Amino acid sequence: MLHPIVPSSNQLLPQTPRQSAKSKQISVNGKLYTVMKPLGRGGSSVVYQVLNQEMTDIFALKVVRLDSVDEITAEGYINEVRLLKQLQGLPRVVRLLEYEYNEEEEK
C-alpha cells in the first residue's frame, strides 16, 4: 500500500540519486520505489519511507508478508485495503494511492 508523505519545510528531497548497489527497490504495479528508511514494523508488515523513480515524491509503503500469517490474518490485511478504498476522500483517512498483491512472493 502506498501513502503520500508530505515533506516538512526542513525536509528536502534529494537533489541527486543516492542509489548504491545496496539500495533496496520495491516495485508496485510496475513502478519502482527506492527505500530511504524503515518507518515502522509490526507482526508481518514493515512500513518504509520510499522515493519514487522520478525522485520528486516521498511516500510511505507498507509491505505485508502473507506467507508468515494464517488465513484469517491474511484476510484481515486484504480487508484493510478494501476498507481504505471505500473510505478514500474522508477526513483523517490515509490516502491509498495504489496496492498490489504479489502472489509469487506472497506479499
Short mmCIF file of N, CA, C and O in Angstrom, two decimals:
data_model
loop_
_atom_site.label_atom_id
_atom_site.label_comp_id
_atom_site.label_asym_id
_atom_site.label_seq_id
_atom_site.Cartn_x
_atom_site.Cartn_y
_atom_site.Cartn_z
N MET A 1 0.85 -1.17 0.00
CA MET A 1 0.00 0.00 0.00
C MET A 1 0.89 1.22 0.00
O MET A 1 1.89 1.27 0.69
N LEU A 2 0.51 2.19 -0.74
CA LEU A 2 1.29 3.39 -0.87
C LEU A 2 0.52 4.58 -0.34
O LEU A 2 -0.63 4.78 -0.70
N HIS A 3 1.16 5.36 0.53
CA HIS A 3 0.54 6.55 1.10
C HIS A 3 1.51 7.71 0.91
O HIS A 3 2.70 7.55 1.10
N PRO A 4 1.02 8.91 0.56
CA PRO A 4 1.91 10.04 0.38
C PRO A 4 2.45 10.55 1.71
O PRO A 4 1.77 10.50 2.72
N ILE A 5 3.67 11.03 1.68
CA ILE A 5 4.27 11.70 2.84
C ILE A 5 4.57 13.12 2.38
O ILE A 5 5.25 13.32 1.39
N VAL A 6 4.05 14.09 3.07
CA VAL A 6 4.27 15.49 2.72
C VAL A 6 5.50 15.97 3.47
O VAL A 6 5.51 15.97 4.70
N PRO A 7 6.57 16.34 2.74
CA PRO A 7 7.78 16.81 3.43
C PRO A 7 7.53 18.11 4.17
O PRO A 7 6.80 18.96 3.69
N SER A 8 8.12 18.22 5.36
CA SER A 8 8.05 19.49 6.08
C SER A 8 9.02 20.45 5.43
O SER A 8 9.81 20.08 4.58
N SER A 9 8.98 21.69 5.86
CA SER A 9 9.82 22.71 5.22
C SER A 9 11.31 22.41 5.39
O SER A 9 12.11 22.82 4.57
N ASN A 10 11.70 21.68 6.43
CA ASN A 10 13.11 21.38 6.63
C ASN A 10 13.49 20.00 6.09
O ASN A 10 14.60 19.56 6.24
N GLN A 11 12.58 19.33 5.40
CA GLN A 11 12.85 18.01 4.85
C GLN A 11 12.82 18.13 3.32
O GLN A 11 11.77 18.18 2.72
N LEU A 12 13.99 18.22 2.72
CA LEU A 12 14.06 18.40 1.28
C LEU A 12 14.26 17.06 0.59
O LEU A 12 14.87 16.15 1.14
N LEU A 13 13.78 16.96 -0.63
CA LEU A 13 14.01 15.77 -1.43
C LEU A 13 15.46 15.76 -1.88
O LEU A 13 16.06 16.81 -2.09
N PRO A 14 16.03 14.57 -2.06
CA PRO A 14 17.42 14.50 -2.53
C PRO A 14 17.57 15.20 -3.89
O PRO A 14 16.70 15.10 -4.74
N GLN A 15 18.66 15.89 -4.09
CA GLN A 15 18.91 16.59 -5.34
C GLN A 15 19.54 15.67 -6.38
O GLN A 15 19.41 15.89 -7.57
N THR A 16 20.25 14.65 -5.93
CA THR A 16 20.90 13.71 -6.84
C THR A 16 20.59 12.31 -6.37
O THR A 16 20.36 12.07 -5.19
N PRO A 17 20.61 11.34 -7.30
CA PRO A 17 20.34 9.97 -6.90
C PRO A 17 21.37 9.48 -5.89
O PRO A 17 22.56 9.71 -6.06
N ARG A 18 20.88 8.84 -4.86
CA ARG A 18 21.77 8.29 -3.85
C ARG A 18 21.73 6.78 -3.88
O ARG A 18 21.98 6.13 -2.89
N GLN A 19 21.37 6.23 -5.00
CA GLN A 19 21.28 4.79 -5.10
C GLN A 19 22.67 4.20 -5.15
O GLN A 19 23.54 4.69 -5.84
N SER A 20 22.85 3.16 -4.40
CA SER A 20 24.08 2.40 -4.46
C SER A 20 23.70 0.96 -4.77
O SER A 20 22.54 0.64 -4.93
N ALA A 21 24.70 0.13 -4.84
CA ALA A 21 24.42 -1.29 -5.12
C ALA A 21 23.56 -1.89 -4.01
O ALA A 21 22.86 -2.87 -4.23
N LYS A 22 23.58 -1.28 -2.83
CA LYS A 22 22.83 -1.80 -1.69
C LYS A 22 21.42 -1.21 -1.58
O LYS A 22 20.65 -1.64 -0.76
N SER A 23 21.09 -0.20 -2.38
CA SER A 23 19.78 0.42 -2.30
C SER A 23 18.70 -0.59 -2.62
O SER A 23 18.72 -1.22 -3.67
N LYS A 24 17.76 -0.72 -1.71
CA LYS A 24 16.66 -1.64 -1.92
C LYS A 24 15.58 -0.94 -2.72
O LYS A 24 15.24 0.21 -2.45
N GLN A 25 15.06 -1.63 -3.72
CA GLN A 25 13.97 -1.09 -4.50
C GLN A 25 12.78 -2.03 -4.41
O GLN A 25 12.95 -3.25 -4.37
N ILE A 26 11.60 -1.43 -4.37
CA ILE A 26 10.36 -2.19 -4.30
C ILE A 26 9.50 -1.77 -5.49
O ILE A 26 9.36 -0.58 -5.77
N SER A 27 8.93 -2.75 -6.17
CA SER A 27 8.06 -2.48 -7.30
C SER A 27 6.60 -2.65 -6.89
O SER A 27 6.25 -3.64 -6.24
N VAL A 28 5.77 -1.66 -7.24
CA VAL A 28 4.33 -1.75 -7.02
C VAL A 28 3.67 -1.44 -8.36
O VAL A 28 3.84 -0.34 -8.90
N ASN A 29 2.98 -2.42 -8.89
CA ASN A 29 2.32 -2.28 -10.20
C ASN A 29 3.28 -1.77 -11.28
O ASN A 29 2.93 -0.92 -12.09
N GLY A 30 4.50 -2.28 -11.25
CA GLY A 30 5.48 -1.92 -12.27
C GLY A 30 6.23 -0.63 -12.03
O GLY A 30 7.13 -0.29 -12.78
N LYS A 31 5.90 0.10 -10.97
CA LYS A 31 6.59 1.35 -10.64
C LYS A 31 7.63 1.05 -9.56
O LYS A 31 7.32 0.42 -8.55
N LEU A 32 8.85 1.54 -9.76
CA LEU A 32 9.92 1.30 -8.80
C LEU A 32 10.00 2.42 -7.78
O LEU A 32 9.88 3.60 -8.11
N TYR A 33 10.21 2.03 -6.53
CA TYR A 33 10.40 2.95 -5.42
C TYR A 33 11.68 2.57 -4.70
O TYR A 33 11.93 1.38 -4.46
N THR A 34 12.49 3.56 -4.35
CA THR A 34 13.72 3.32 -3.62
C THR A 34 13.48 3.51 -2.13
O THR A 34 12.94 4.55 -1.72
N VAL A 35 13.86 2.52 -1.36
CA VAL A 35 13.67 2.58 0.09
C VAL A 35 14.67 3.56 0.68
O VAL A 35 15.88 3.44 0.45
N MET A 36 14.16 4.53 1.43
CA MET A 36 15.01 5.50 2.09
C MET A 36 15.33 5.03 3.51
O MET A 36 16.47 5.11 3.96
N LYS A 37 14.27 4.56 4.22
CA LYS A 37 14.47 4.05 5.57
C LYS A 37 13.18 3.36 6.03
O LYS A 37 12.10 3.65 5.54
N PRO A 38 13.30 2.44 6.99
CA PRO A 38 12.08 1.86 7.57
C PRO A 38 11.45 2.88 8.53
O PRO A 38 12.15 3.59 9.24
N LEU A 39 10.13 2.95 8.51
CA LEU A 39 9.41 3.86 9.41
C LEU A 39 8.82 3.12 10.60
O LEU A 39 8.60 3.70 11.65
N GLY A 40 8.54 1.84 10.41
CA GLY A 40 7.95 1.05 11.50
C GLY A 40 7.70 -0.37 11.05
O GLY A 40 7.73 -0.68 9.87
N ARG A 41 7.47 -1.21 12.03
CA ARG A 41 7.18 -2.61 11.72
C ARG A 41 6.28 -3.19 12.78
O ARG A 41 6.19 -2.67 13.88
N GLY A 42 5.62 -4.26 12.41
CA GLY A 42 4.76 -4.93 13.35
C GLY A 42 4.27 -6.23 12.76
O GLY A 42 4.03 -6.32 11.55
N GLY A 43 4.19 -7.24 13.58
CA GLY A 43 3.70 -8.53 13.13
C GLY A 43 4.36 -8.99 11.85
O GLY A 43 5.53 -9.33 11.82
N SER A 44 3.62 -8.94 10.77
CA SER A 44 4.12 -9.43 9.49
C SER A 44 4.27 -8.32 8.45
O SER A 44 4.30 -8.58 7.26
N SER A 45 4.37 -7.07 8.92
CA SER A 45 4.48 -5.97 7.96
C SER A 45 5.58 -4.99 8.35
O SER A 45 5.96 -4.89 9.51
N VAL A 46 6.08 -4.29 7.33
CA VAL A 46 7.07 -3.23 7.52
C VAL A 46 6.61 -2.03 6.69
O VAL A 46 6.17 -2.19 5.56
N VAL A 47 6.70 -0.84 7.27
CA VAL A 47 6.38 0.39 6.54
C VAL A 47 7.70 1.09 6.26
O VAL A 47 8.50 1.32 7.17
N TYR A 48 7.91 1.40 4.98
CA TYR A 48 9.13 2.06 4.54
C TYR A 48 8.83 3.47 4.05
O TYR A 48 7.76 3.73 3.50
N GLN A 49 9.81 4.37 4.22
CA GLN A 49 9.77 5.65 3.55
C GLN A 49 10.46 5.40 2.21
O GLN A 49 11.60 4.91 2.18
N VAL A 50 9.76 5.71 1.12
CA VAL A 50 10.30 5.44 -0.21
C VAL A 50 10.26 6.69 -1.07
O VAL A 50 9.47 7.61 -0.83
N LEU A 51 11.10 6.69 -2.10
CA LEU A 51 11.19 7.78 -3.05
C LEU A 51 10.79 7.23 -4.41
O LEU A 51 11.25 6.15 -4.80
N ASN A 52 9.94 7.97 -5.13
CA ASN A 52 9.53 7.48 -6.44
C ASN A 52 10.69 7.54 -7.42
O ASN A 52 11.72 8.17 -7.16
N GLN A 53 10.52 6.88 -8.55
CA GLN A 53 11.59 6.76 -9.54
C GLN A 53 12.02 8.11 -10.10
O GLN A 53 13.19 8.30 -10.41
N GLU A 54 11.10 9.05 -10.19
CA GLU A 54 11.41 10.38 -10.71
C GLU A 54 12.12 11.25 -9.67
O GLU A 54 12.55 12.36 -9.97
N MET A 55 12.19 10.75 -8.44
CA MET A 55 12.81 11.45 -7.31
C MET A 55 12.11 12.77 -7.01
O MET A 55 12.74 13.77 -6.68
N THR A 56 10.78 12.79 -7.13
CA THR A 56 10.02 14.00 -6.86
C THR A 56 9.11 13.89 -5.64
O THR A 56 8.69 14.91 -5.11
N ASP A 57 8.78 12.67 -5.24
CA ASP A 57 7.83 12.49 -4.15
C ASP A 57 8.28 11.40 -3.19
O ASP A 57 8.85 10.39 -3.59
N ILE A 58 7.96 11.62 -1.92
CA ILE A 58 8.24 10.64 -0.86
C ILE A 58 6.92 10.04 -0.42
O ILE A 58 5.92 10.75 -0.28
N PHE A 59 6.91 8.73 -0.22
CA PHE A 59 5.71 8.01 0.18
C PHE A 59 6.01 7.07 1.34
O PHE A 59 7.17 6.75 1.60
N ALA A 60 4.96 6.62 1.99
CA ALA A 60 5.05 5.52 2.94
C ALA A 60 4.52 4.29 2.21
O ALA A 60 3.47 4.34 1.60
N LEU A 61 5.28 3.21 2.24
CA LEU A 61 4.89 1.99 1.55
C LEU A 61 4.89 0.84 2.55
O LEU A 61 5.89 0.58 3.21
N LYS A 62 3.75 0.20 2.68
CA LYS A 62 3.59 -0.90 3.63
C LYS A 62 3.72 -2.22 2.88
O LYS A 62 3.01 -2.47 1.91
N VAL A 63 4.66 -3.05 3.32
CA VAL A 63 4.86 -4.37 2.74
C VAL A 63 4.40 -5.40 3.77
O VAL A 63 4.87 -5.40 4.91
N VAL A 64 3.48 -6.26 3.36
CA VAL A 64 2.94 -7.29 4.25
C VAL A 64 3.36 -8.65 3.72
O VAL A 64 3.14 -8.97 2.56
N ARG A 65 3.96 -9.44 4.59
CA ARG A 65 4.35 -10.82 4.22
C ARG A 65 3.21 -11.76 4.59
O ARG A 65 3.01 -12.08 5.75
N LEU A 66 2.48 -12.19 3.59
CA LEU A 66 1.34 -13.07 3.84
C LEU A 66 1.75 -14.52 4.04
O LEU A 66 0.96 -15.31 4.54
N ASP A 67 2.99 -14.87 3.68
CA ASP A 67 3.44 -16.25 3.86
C ASP A 67 3.71 -16.58 5.33
O ASP A 67 3.82 -17.74 5.69
N SER A 68 3.79 -15.55 6.16
CA SER A 68 4.11 -15.79 7.57
C SER A 68 2.88 -15.65 8.47
O SER A 68 3.02 -15.63 9.70
N VAL A 69 1.68 -15.57 7.89
CA VAL A 69 0.47 -15.40 8.69
C VAL A 69 -0.54 -16.48 8.35
O VAL A 69 -0.49 -17.09 7.28
N ASP A 70 -1.49 -16.66 9.24
CA ASP A 70 -2.56 -17.63 8.97
C ASP A 70 -3.60 -17.00 8.04
O ASP A 70 -3.55 -15.82 7.72
N GLU A 71 -4.53 -17.81 7.60
CA GLU A 71 -5.53 -17.37 6.62
C GLU A 71 -6.40 -16.23 7.13
O GLU A 71 -6.72 -15.30 6.39
N ILE A 72 -6.76 -16.25 8.41
CA ILE A 72 -7.62 -15.21 8.98
C ILE A 72 -6.87 -13.87 9.00
O ILE A 72 -7.44 -12.83 8.66
N THR A 73 -5.60 -13.89 9.38
CA THR A 73 -4.80 -12.66 9.41
C THR A 73 -4.60 -12.11 7.99
O THR A 73 -4.72 -10.90 7.76
N ALA A 74 -4.34 -13.00 7.04
CA ALA A 74 -4.17 -12.57 5.65
C ALA A 74 -5.45 -11.91 5.15
O ALA A 74 -5.40 -10.87 4.48
N GLU A 75 -6.59 -12.48 5.47
CA GLU A 75 -7.87 -11.90 5.07
C GLU A 75 -8.06 -10.51 5.70
O GLU A 75 -8.62 -9.61 5.09
N GLY A 76 -7.56 -10.33 6.93
CA GLY A 76 -7.63 -9.03 7.59
C GLY A 76 -6.86 -7.96 6.84
O GLY A 76 -7.33 -6.82 6.70
N TYR A 77 -5.69 -8.31 6.32
CA TYR A 77 -4.91 -7.35 5.52
C TYR A 77 -5.63 -7.01 4.22
O TYR A 77 -5.65 -5.86 3.79
N ILE A 78 -6.22 -8.01 3.60
CA ILE A 78 -6.97 -7.78 2.36
C ILE A 78 -8.16 -6.87 2.64
O ILE A 78 -8.46 -5.95 1.88
N ASN A 79 -8.83 -7.09 3.76
CA ASN A 79 -9.96 -6.24 4.14
C ASN A 79 -9.52 -4.82 4.45
O ASN A 79 -10.27 -3.87 4.23
N GLU A 80 -8.30 -4.66 4.98
CA GLU A 80 -7.77 -3.32 5.25
C GLU A 80 -7.70 -2.51 3.96
O GLU A 80 -8.09 -1.34 3.92
N VAL A 81 -7.23 -3.14 2.88
CA VAL A 81 -7.15 -2.46 1.59
C VAL A 81 -8.55 -2.12 1.08
O VAL A 81 -8.80 -1.01 0.62
N ARG A 82 -9.46 -3.08 1.17
CA ARG A 82 -10.84 -2.84 0.72
C ARG A 82 -11.47 -1.67 1.47
O ARG A 82 -12.12 -0.80 0.88
N LEU A 83 -11.28 -1.63 2.78
CA LEU A 83 -11.85 -0.57 3.59
C LEU A 83 -11.23 0.78 3.25
O LEU A 83 -11.93 1.79 3.12
N LEU A 84 -9.90 0.82 3.10
CA LEU A 84 -9.25 2.07 2.73
C LEU A 84 -9.76 2.59 1.39
O LEU A 84 -9.95 3.79 1.21
N LYS A 85 -10.00 1.70 0.45
CA LYS A 85 -10.55 2.10 -0.85
C LYS A 85 -11.92 2.76 -0.67
O LYS A 85 -12.23 3.76 -1.30
N GLN A 86 -12.74 2.20 0.20
CA GLN A 86 -14.09 2.73 0.42
C GLN A 86 -14.08 4.08 1.15
O GLN A 86 -14.97 4.90 0.95
N LEU A 87 -13.08 4.28 1.99
CA LEU A 87 -13.05 5.49 2.82
C LEU A 87 -12.25 6.64 2.20
O LEU A 87 -12.13 7.70 2.82
N GLN A 88 -11.73 6.45 1.01
CA GLN A 88 -10.94 7.50 0.37
C GLN A 88 -11.72 8.80 0.26
O GLN A 88 -12.90 8.80 -0.05
N GLY A 89 -11.02 9.89 0.54
CA GLY A 89 -11.64 11.22 0.44
C GLY A 89 -12.22 11.73 1.74
O GLY A 89 -12.55 12.90 1.84
N LEU A 90 -12.34 10.85 2.73
CA LEU A 90 -12.87 11.29 4.02
C LEU A 90 -11.75 11.90 4.86
O LEU A 90 -10.59 11.52 4.74
N PRO A 91 -12.10 12.84 5.74
CA PRO A 91 -11.08 13.45 6.60
C PRO A 91 -10.45 12.40 7.52
O PRO A 91 -11.11 11.45 7.92
N ARG A 92 -9.17 12.58 7.81
CA ARG A 92 -8.43 11.73 8.75
C ARG A 92 -8.27 10.28 8.28
O ARG A 92 -8.05 9.38 9.08
N VAL A 93 -8.42 10.04 6.99
CA VAL A 93 -8.22 8.70 6.43
C VAL A 93 -6.98 8.76 5.54
O VAL A 93 -6.86 9.64 4.69
N VAL A 94 -6.07 7.84 5.76
CA VAL A 94 -4.84 7.77 4.97
C VAL A 94 -5.20 7.60 3.50
O VAL A 94 -6.09 6.82 3.16
N ARG A 95 -4.53 8.33 2.65
CA ARG A 95 -4.79 8.24 1.22
C ARG A 95 -4.09 7.02 0.64
O ARG A 95 -2.88 6.86 0.78
N LEU A 96 -4.84 6.15 0.02
CA LEU A 96 -4.31 4.94 -0.62
C LEU A 96 -4.09 5.27 -2.08
O LEU A 96 -5.04 5.55 -2.81
N LEU A 97 -2.83 5.26 -2.51
CA LEU A 97 -2.54 5.59 -3.90
C LEU A 97 -2.63 4.37 -4.80
O LEU A 97 -3.14 4.45 -5.90
N GLU A 98 -2.08 3.26 -4.36
CA GLU A 98 -2.19 2.02 -5.10
C GLU A 98 -1.77 0.85 -4.21
O GLU A 98 -1.20 1.03 -3.15
N TYR A 99 -2.08 -0.32 -4.71
CA TYR A 99 -1.73 -1.53 -3.99
C TYR A 99 -1.52 -2.65 -5.00
O TYR A 99 -1.94 -2.56 -6.16
N GLU A 100 -0.82 -3.68 -4.55
CA GLU A 100 -0.58 -4.83 -5.41
C GLU A 100 -0.44 -6.06 -4.54
O GLU A 100 0.18 -6.01 -3.48
N TYR A 101 -0.99 -7.16 -5.00
CA TYR A 101 -0.76 -8.44 -4.35
C TYR A 101 0.16 -9.25 -5.24
O TYR A 101 -0.18 -9.56 -6.38
N ASN A 102 1.35 -9.56 -4.73
CA ASN A 102 2.32 -10.36 -5.47
C ASN A 102 2.16 -11.80 -5.02
O ASN A 102 2.69 -12.19 -3.97
N GLU A 103 1.43 -12.56 -5.79
CA GLU A 103 1.12 -13.94 -5.42
C GLU A 103 2.37 -14.80 -5.33
O GLU A 103 2.49 -15.65 -4.44
N GLU A 104 3.32 -14.55 -6.22
CA GLU A 104 4.56 -15.33 -6.25
C GLU A 104 5.37 -15.17 -4.96
O GLU A 104 5.88 -16.12 -4.41
N GLU A 105 5.46 -13.94 -4.46
CA GLU A 105 6.22 -13.65 -3.24
C GLU A 105 5.35 -13.68 -2.00
O GLU A 105 5.86 -13.53 -0.89
N GLU A 106 4.05 -13.80 -2.18
CA GLU A 106 3.07 -13.75 -1.09
C GLU A 106 3.23 -12.48 -0.28
O GLU A 106 3.30 -12.50 0.95
N LYS A 107 3.30 -11.35 -0.99
CA LYS A 107 3.40 -10.02 -0.36
C LYS A 107 2.34 -9.13 -0.95
O LYS A 107 1.97 -9.25 -2.10
#
